[in-house]
């Protein structure tokens, strides 16, 4: 059932990929590293990530999947899976319309799963060269989360209309080094539960298509499930392979 929900949400967000994909020119990166977490799961574990980008004159399509898993003495101590897809329809210079879907299954967050689908307007407000830019976007959508245990206020499910604000900043420090900052917040317009995510990273080329990456990620849930921490952090050191 979880896999089915994930496929439905990501399919809704990425259906224009087939229509816009006039060629097979995709770029991507595969990532493997060590992840240190605090909050609902305090562990050192392995992380994996795959990200794909396809861009044409009119469309920009992004897909990402990530996971983290740790097992100690035959007991699972951390388990997290996440997928997201976004497609952008570009118009009038650097402006675009976006459609986005995300799904996350974090075994120790108090949620059985979290999911959302949003659409709205974005603008590349600054660009310098091929690697430095600032994208800002705003939109509305729908959130559907299932709790591990029934909540006294919401029951088994939390569903509501949400507003989404996001920013993505890339800055090329040199030909071989890149600073990246991503920030997003999804605000519940009925129950006022706000989920904010920030990821700061620095990556540098090592040799050929291999790079090293240092990243710090923070997730804050303003109205977290009972007996769950509101803030989770992840610090990671990983190797990237670009293709």
XYZ file of N, CA and C in Angstrom, residues 81-232:
456
model
N 12.742 6.335 3.901
C 12.695 6.327 2.437
C 11.938 7.565 1.972
N 12.434 8.182 0.897
C 11.780 9.388 0.416
C 11.900 9.487 -1.103
N 10.818 9.917 -1.736
C 10.828 10.168 -3.169
C 10.106 11.459 -3.483
N 10.591 12.186 -4.478
C 9.911 13.402 -4.894
C 10.138 13.637 -6.390
N 9.171 14.271 -7.010
C 9.243 14.575 -8.432
C 8.663 15.964 -8.662
N 9.263 16.691 -9.588
C 8.779 18.034 -9.909
C 8.981 18.292 -11.391
N 8.005 18.904 -12.012
C 8.148 19.332 -13.396
C 7.831 20.822 -13.488
N 8.612 21.537 -14.282
C 8.459 22.978 -14.474
C 8.148 23.270 -15.935
N 7.113 24.038 -16.178
C 6.788 24.529 -17.515
C 7.256 25.979 -17.594
N 8.314 26.210 -18.362
C 8.941 27.534 -18.411
C 8.227 28.437 -19.423
N 8.139 29.724 -19.064
C 7.546 30.705 -19.953
C 8.119 32.074 -19.622
N 8.053 32.989 -20.565
C 8.426 34.390 -20.354
C 9.759 34.524 -19.615
N 10.818 34.092 -20.256
C 12.134 34.234 -19.644
C 12.386 33.202 -18.566
N 12.586 33.674 -17.334
C 12.941 32.787 -16.231
C 11.756 32.414 -15.349
N 10.532 32.645 -15.777
C 9.368 32.279 -14.989
C 8.907 30.865 -15.369
N 8.233 30.198 -14.425
C 7.754 28.853 -14.712
C 6.590 28.491 -13.790
N 5.791 27.530 -14.239
C 4.762 26.903 -13.429
C 5.279 25.537 -12.992
N 4.996 25.153 -11.754
C 5.511 23.872 -11.285
C 4.385 22.968 -10.792
N 4.642 21.670 -10.875
C 3.780 20.630 -10.319
C 4.703 19.666 -9.595
N 4.425 19.410 -8.304
C 5.369 18.677 -7.460
C 4.638 17.675 -6.566
N 5.251 16.522 -6.361
C 4.727 15.539 -5.430
C 5.843 14.953 -4.588
N 5.552 14.605 -3.340
C 6.568 14.005 -2.465
C 5.923 12.954 -1.567
N 6.733 11.974 -1.183
C 6.289 10.893 -0.300
C 7.462 10.510 0.597
N 7.207 10.375 1.901
C 8.257 9.991 2.844
C 7.732 8.970 3.843
N 8.524 7.941 4.050
C 8.228 6.909 5.043
C 9.404 6.853 6.005
N 9.216 7.422 7.197
C 10.246 7.438 8.233
C 9.708 6.649 9.429
N 10.284 5.501 9.663
C 9.748 4.561 10.644
C 9.731 5.117 12.058
N 10.620 6.065 12.378
C 10.741 6.550 13.747
C 10.311 8.015 13.900
N 9.451 8.499 13.003
C 9.018 9.901 13.058
C 7.684 10.085 13.753
N 6.973 8.983 14.020
C 5.612 9.082 14.543
C 4.568 9.026 13.444
N 5.017 9.168 12.184
C 4.119 9.037 11.037
C 4.321 7.679 10.380
N 3.235 7.101 9.882
C 3.346 5.930 9.028
C 3.919 6.360 7.680
N 3.416 7.502 7.170
C 3.993 8.133 5.985
C 3.519 9.580 5.942
N 4.237 10.405 5.166
C 3.833 11.781 4.880
C 3.843 11.965 3.372
N 2.851 12.682 2.856
C 2.798 12.911 1.413
C 2.169 14.259 1.127
N 2.518 14.831 -0.024
C 1.921 16.097 -0.437
C 2.020 16.245 -1.950
N 1.114 17.022 -2.508
C 1.133 17.395 -3.923
C 0.821 18.881 -4.006
N 1.654 19.633 -4.735
C 1.481 21.082 -4.809
C 1.708 21.568 -6.239
N 1.152 22.729 -6.537
C 1.356 23.377 -7.820
C 1.407 24.878 -7.601
N 2.106 25.593 -8.480
C 2.200 27.033 -8.295
C 3.147 27.688 -9.287
N 3.683 28.828 -8.880
C 4.490 29.702 -9.741
C 5.903 29.810 -9.197
N 6.881 29.796 -10.105
C 8.270 29.976 -9.715
C 8.972 30.963 -10.626
N 10.098 31.502 -10.119
C 10.842 32.505 -10.887
C 12.331 32.350 -10.580
N 13.133 32.202 -11.613
C 14.592 32.244 -11.443
C 14.987 33.709 -11.401
N 15.112 34.233 -10.192
C 15.278 35.678 -10.020
C 16.710 36.135 -10.254
N 17.657 35.189 -10.241
C 19.065 35.553 -10.465
C 19.789 34.379 -11.094
N 20.693 34.675 -12.025
C 21.475 33.631 -12.670
C 22.798 34.212 -13.121
N 23.863 33.439 -12.913
C 25.194 33.851 -13.344
C 25.930 32.608 -13.847
N 26.170 32.550 -15.132
C 26.807 31.379 -15.700
C 25.861 30.189 -15.711
N 26.442 28.996 -15.777
C 25.642 27.788 -15.868
C 25.345 27.157 -14.511
N 26.104 27.520 -13.476
C 25.983 26.814 -12.209
C 25.483 27.668 -11.045
N 25.335 28.957 -11.232
C 24.915 29.834 -10.142
C 23.544 30.426 -10.442
N 22.594 30.245 -9.517
C 21.243 30.758 -9.736
C 20.485 30.784 -8.407
N 19.350 31.496 -8.415
C 18.425 31.532 -7.290
C 17.015 31.373 -7.816
N 16.345 30.293 -7.413
C 14.950 30.043 -7.766
C 14.074 30.258 -6.539
N 12.966 30.985 -6.707
C 11.970 31.164 -5.658
C 10.618 30.705 -6.203
N 9.814 30.044 -5.354
C 8.515 29.553 -5.822
C 7.490 29.611 -4.701
N 6.230 29.669 -5.103
C 5.106 29.686 -4.154
C 3.930 28.971 -4.797
N 3.192 28.219 -3.977
C 2.054 27.502 -4.528
C 1.123 26.980 -3.452
N 0.133 26.223 -3.866
C -0.838 25.615 -2.959
C -0.977 24.141 -3.326
N -1.521 23.373 -2.394
C -1.690 21.954 -2.666
C -2.418 21.244 -1.551
N -2.112 19.970 -1.422
C -2.836 19.088 -0.506
C -1.841 18.183 0.210
N -2.038 18.020 1.518
C -1.193 17.155 2.344
C -2.034 16.006 2.896
N -1.443 14.801 2.857
C -2.123 13.638 3.415
C -1.087 12.820 4.174
N -1.193 12.817 5.512
C -0.256 12.101 6.375
C -1.017 11.068 7.208
N -0.390 9.939 7.436
C -0.977 8.897 8.273
C -0.090 8.702 9.502
N -0.717 8.683 10.699
C 0.018 8.512 11.947
C 0.262 7.029 12.239
N 1.352 6.762 12.937
C 1.600 5.400 13.417
C 0.531 4.984 14.424
N 0.175 5.901 15.314
C -0.871 5.679 16.307
C -1.918 6.780 16.157
N -3.203 6.490 16.363
C -4.245 7.512 16.237
C -3.958 8.723 17.120
N -4.122 9.912 16.557
C -3.915 11.158 17.277
C -5.228 11.611 17.904
N -5.163 12.171 19.115
C -6.396 12.561 19.825
C -7.126 13.692 19.117
N -6.409 14.501 18.329
C -7.055 15.600 17.613
C -7.444 15.229 16.182
N -6.579 14.455 15.484
C -6.793 14.202 14.064
C -7.283 12.793 13.754
N -7.169 11.875 14.705
C -7.496 10.491 14.404
C -6.316 9.794 13.748
N -6.589 8.951 12.757
C -5.520 8.182 12.104
C -4.829 8.979 11.006
N -5.529 9.992 10.450
C -5.001 10.726 9.311
C -4.958 12.225 9.590
N -4.064 12.890 8.876
C -3.986 14.346 8.866
C -4.027 14.771 7.402
N -5.094 15.436 6.998
C -5.172 15.889 5.610
C -5.719 17.304 5.584
N -5.116 18.137 4.740
C -5.521 19.532 4.683
C -4.918 20.214 3.462
N -5.483 21.361 3.123
C -4.929 22.226 2.090
C -3.700 22.923 2.654
N -2.650 23.044 1.838
C -1.402 23.652 2.297
C -0.946 24.737 1.331
N -0.144 25.648 1.859
C 0.589 26.599 1.036
C 2.059 26.230 1.075
N 2.746 26.376 -0.041
C 4.165 25.997 -0.108
C 5.002 27.179 -0.571
N 6.099 27.445 0.156
C 7.099 28.438 -0.219
C 8.445 27.733 -0.284
N 9.253 28.039 -1.304
C 10.526 27.337 -1.453
C 11.548 28.223 -2.140
N 12.812 27.932 -1.830
C 13.932 28.599 -2.485
C 15.056 27.616 -2.734
N 15.764 27.797 -3.840
C 16.899 26.951 -4.205
C 18.009 27.860 -4.717
N 19.151 27.855 -3.989
C 20.280 28.731 -4.320
C 21.515 27.881 -4.584
N 22.075 28.003 -5.761
C 23.348 27.377 -6.121
C 24.361 28.475 -6.414
N 25.589 28.294 -5.899
C 26.641 29.275 -6.182
C 27.949 28.538 -6.425
N 28.496 28.732 -7.617
C 29.761 28.096 -7.978
C 30.909 28.867 -7.341
N 31.545 28.263 -6.329
C 32.688 28.901 -5.674
C 33.906 28.898 -6.574
N 34.000 27.890 -7.424
C 35.068 27.776 -8.411
C 34.594 26.789 -9.470
N 35.459 26.447 -10.396
C 35.080 25.473 -11.412
C 34.817 24.101 -10.802
N 35.380 23.826 -9.620
C 35.295 22.496 -9.026
C 34.543 22.450 -7.699
N 33.994 23.572 -7.246
C 33.324 23.612 -5.936
C 31.976 24.315 -6.056
N 30.970 23.764 -5.375
C 29.612 24.298 -5.451
C 28.998 24.373 -4.060
N 28.423 25.533 -3.725
C 27.634 25.714 -2.506
C 26.161 25.658 -2.884
N 25.362 24.930 -2.096
C 23.931 24.796 -2.385
C 23.105 24.961 -1.109
N 22.029 25.745 -1.219
C 21.092 25.925 -0.112
C 19.675 25.726 -0.621
N 18.954 24.784 -0.007
C 17.546 24.565 -0.316
C 16.721 24.825 0.937
N 15.606 25.519 0.779
C 14.735 25.824 1.909
C 13.291 25.757 1.438
N 12.450 25.052 2.200
C 11.034 24.974 1.849
C 10.194 24.890 3.109
N 8.967 25.377 3.006
C 8.020 25.251 4.111
C 6.639 24.999 3.536
N 5.938 24.024 4.112
C 4.567 23.709 3.714
C 3.666 24.003 4.906
N 2.772 24.966 4.751
C 1.975 25.513 5.846
C 0.542 25.016 5.732
N 0.071 24.351 6.770
C -1.312 23.901 6.781
C -2.266 25.078 6.897
N -3.228 25.182 5.991
C -4.150 26.307 5.982
C -5.406 26.049 6.810
N -5.507 24.820 7.391
C -6.650 24.500 8.240
C -6.200 24.218 9.673
N -5.255 23.298 9.829
C -4.799 22.915 11.167
C -3.483 23.564 11.568
N -2.905 24.374 10.661
C -1.715 25.179 10.961
C -0.479 24.358 11.297
N -0.412 23.112 10.859
C 0.815 22.331 11.031
C 1.781 22.719 9.917
N 2.962 23.185 10.288
C 3.949 23.660 9.324
C 5.154 22.737 9.326
N 5.533 22.263 8.149
C 6.706 21.396 7.997
C 7.748 22.158 7.186
N 8.894 22.422 7.815
C 9.961 23.209 7.198
C 11.203 22.352 7.034
N 11.839 22.458 5.879
C 13.043 21.693 5.595
C 14.125 22.616 5.052
N 15.342 22.402 5.535
C 16.498 23.168 5.061
C 17.642 22.207 4.816
N 18.313 22.365 3.688
C 19.497 21.563 3.396
C 20.607 22.472 2.884
N 21.739 22.450 3.579
C 22.915 23.222 3.199
C 24.021 22.249 2.840
N 24.652 22.444 1.687
C 25.686 21.498 1.272
C 26.822 22.202 0.552
N 27.955 21.535 0.575
C 29.161 21.993 -0.124
C 29.778 20.776 -0.791
N 30.000 20.856 -2.089
C 30.596 19.731 -2.789
C 31.759 20.204 -3.654
N 32.743 19.324 -3.779
C 33.953 19.657 -4.527
C 34.387 18.444 -5.340
N 34.812 18.690 -6.571
C 35.264 17.613 -7.435
C 36.559 17.022 -6.912
N 36.659 15.705 -7.003
C 37.871 14.996 -6.582
C 38.675 14.580 -7.797
N 38.057 13.785 -8.649
C 38.688 13.363 -9.889
C 37.599 12.920 -10.858
N 37.670 13.364 -12.096
C 36.689 12.978 -13.091
C 35.275 13.325 -12.669
N 34.400 12.331 -12.664
C 32.999 12.537 -12.303
C 32.722 12.319 -10.821
N 33.755 12.106 -10.022
C 33.592 11.879 -8.589
C 33.770 13.174 -7.806
N 32.888 13.377 -6.815
C 32.955 14.552 -5.944
C 32.724 14.130 -4.501
N 33.195 14.951 -3.594
C 32.901 14.801 -2.172
C 31.854 15.833 -1.782
N 30.946 15.439 -0.869
C 29.872 16.345 -0.458
C 29.704 16.311 1.056
N 29.584 17.486 1.638
C 29.283 17.658 3.057
C 27.945 18.375 3.141
N 26.998 17.814 3.889
C 25.646 18.380 3.923
C 25.084 18.376 5.337
N 24.217 19.360 5.593
C 23.504 19.459 6.872
C 22.037 19.724 6.558
N 21.169 18.854 7.059
C 19.741 18.929 6.757
C 18.936 19.019 8.045
N 17.932 19.904 8.070
C 17.066 20.088 9.230
C 15.611 19.984 8.781
N 14.827 19.186 9.514
C 13.381 19.098 9.286
C 12.667 19.440 10.585
N 11.744 20.400 10.526
C 10.995 20.820 11.711
C 9.504 20.685 11.443
N 8.811 19.962 12.332
C 7.357 19.788 12.255
C 6.749 20.529 13.445
N 5.978 21.583 13.185
C 5.499 22.437 14.266
C 4.530 21.709 15.191
N 3.743 20.779 14.631
C 2.777 20.019 15.420
C 3.070 18.532 15.224
N 4.170 18.078 15.817
C 4.618 16.699 15.628
C 3.709 15.724 16.372
N 3.676 14.457 15.947
C 2.880 13.450 16.657
C 3.326 13.326 18.111
N 2.443 12.882 19.003
C 2.797 12.720 20.416
C 4.032 11.833 20.589
N 4.877 12.215 21.548
C 6.087 11.476 21.881
C 7.101 11.461 20.746
N 6.973 12.392 19.805
C 7.944 12.529 18.722
C 8.618 13.888 18.814
N 9.902 13.948 18.445
C 10.623 15.210 18.430
C 10.141 16.074 17.267
N 10.121 17.382 17.492
C 9.706 18.293 16.438
C 10.800 18.520 15.399
N 12.066 18.372 15.806
C 13.179 18.695 14.915
C 14.089 17.497 14.724
N 14.355 17.164 13.474
C 15.331 16.140 13.107
C 16.468 16.807 12.341
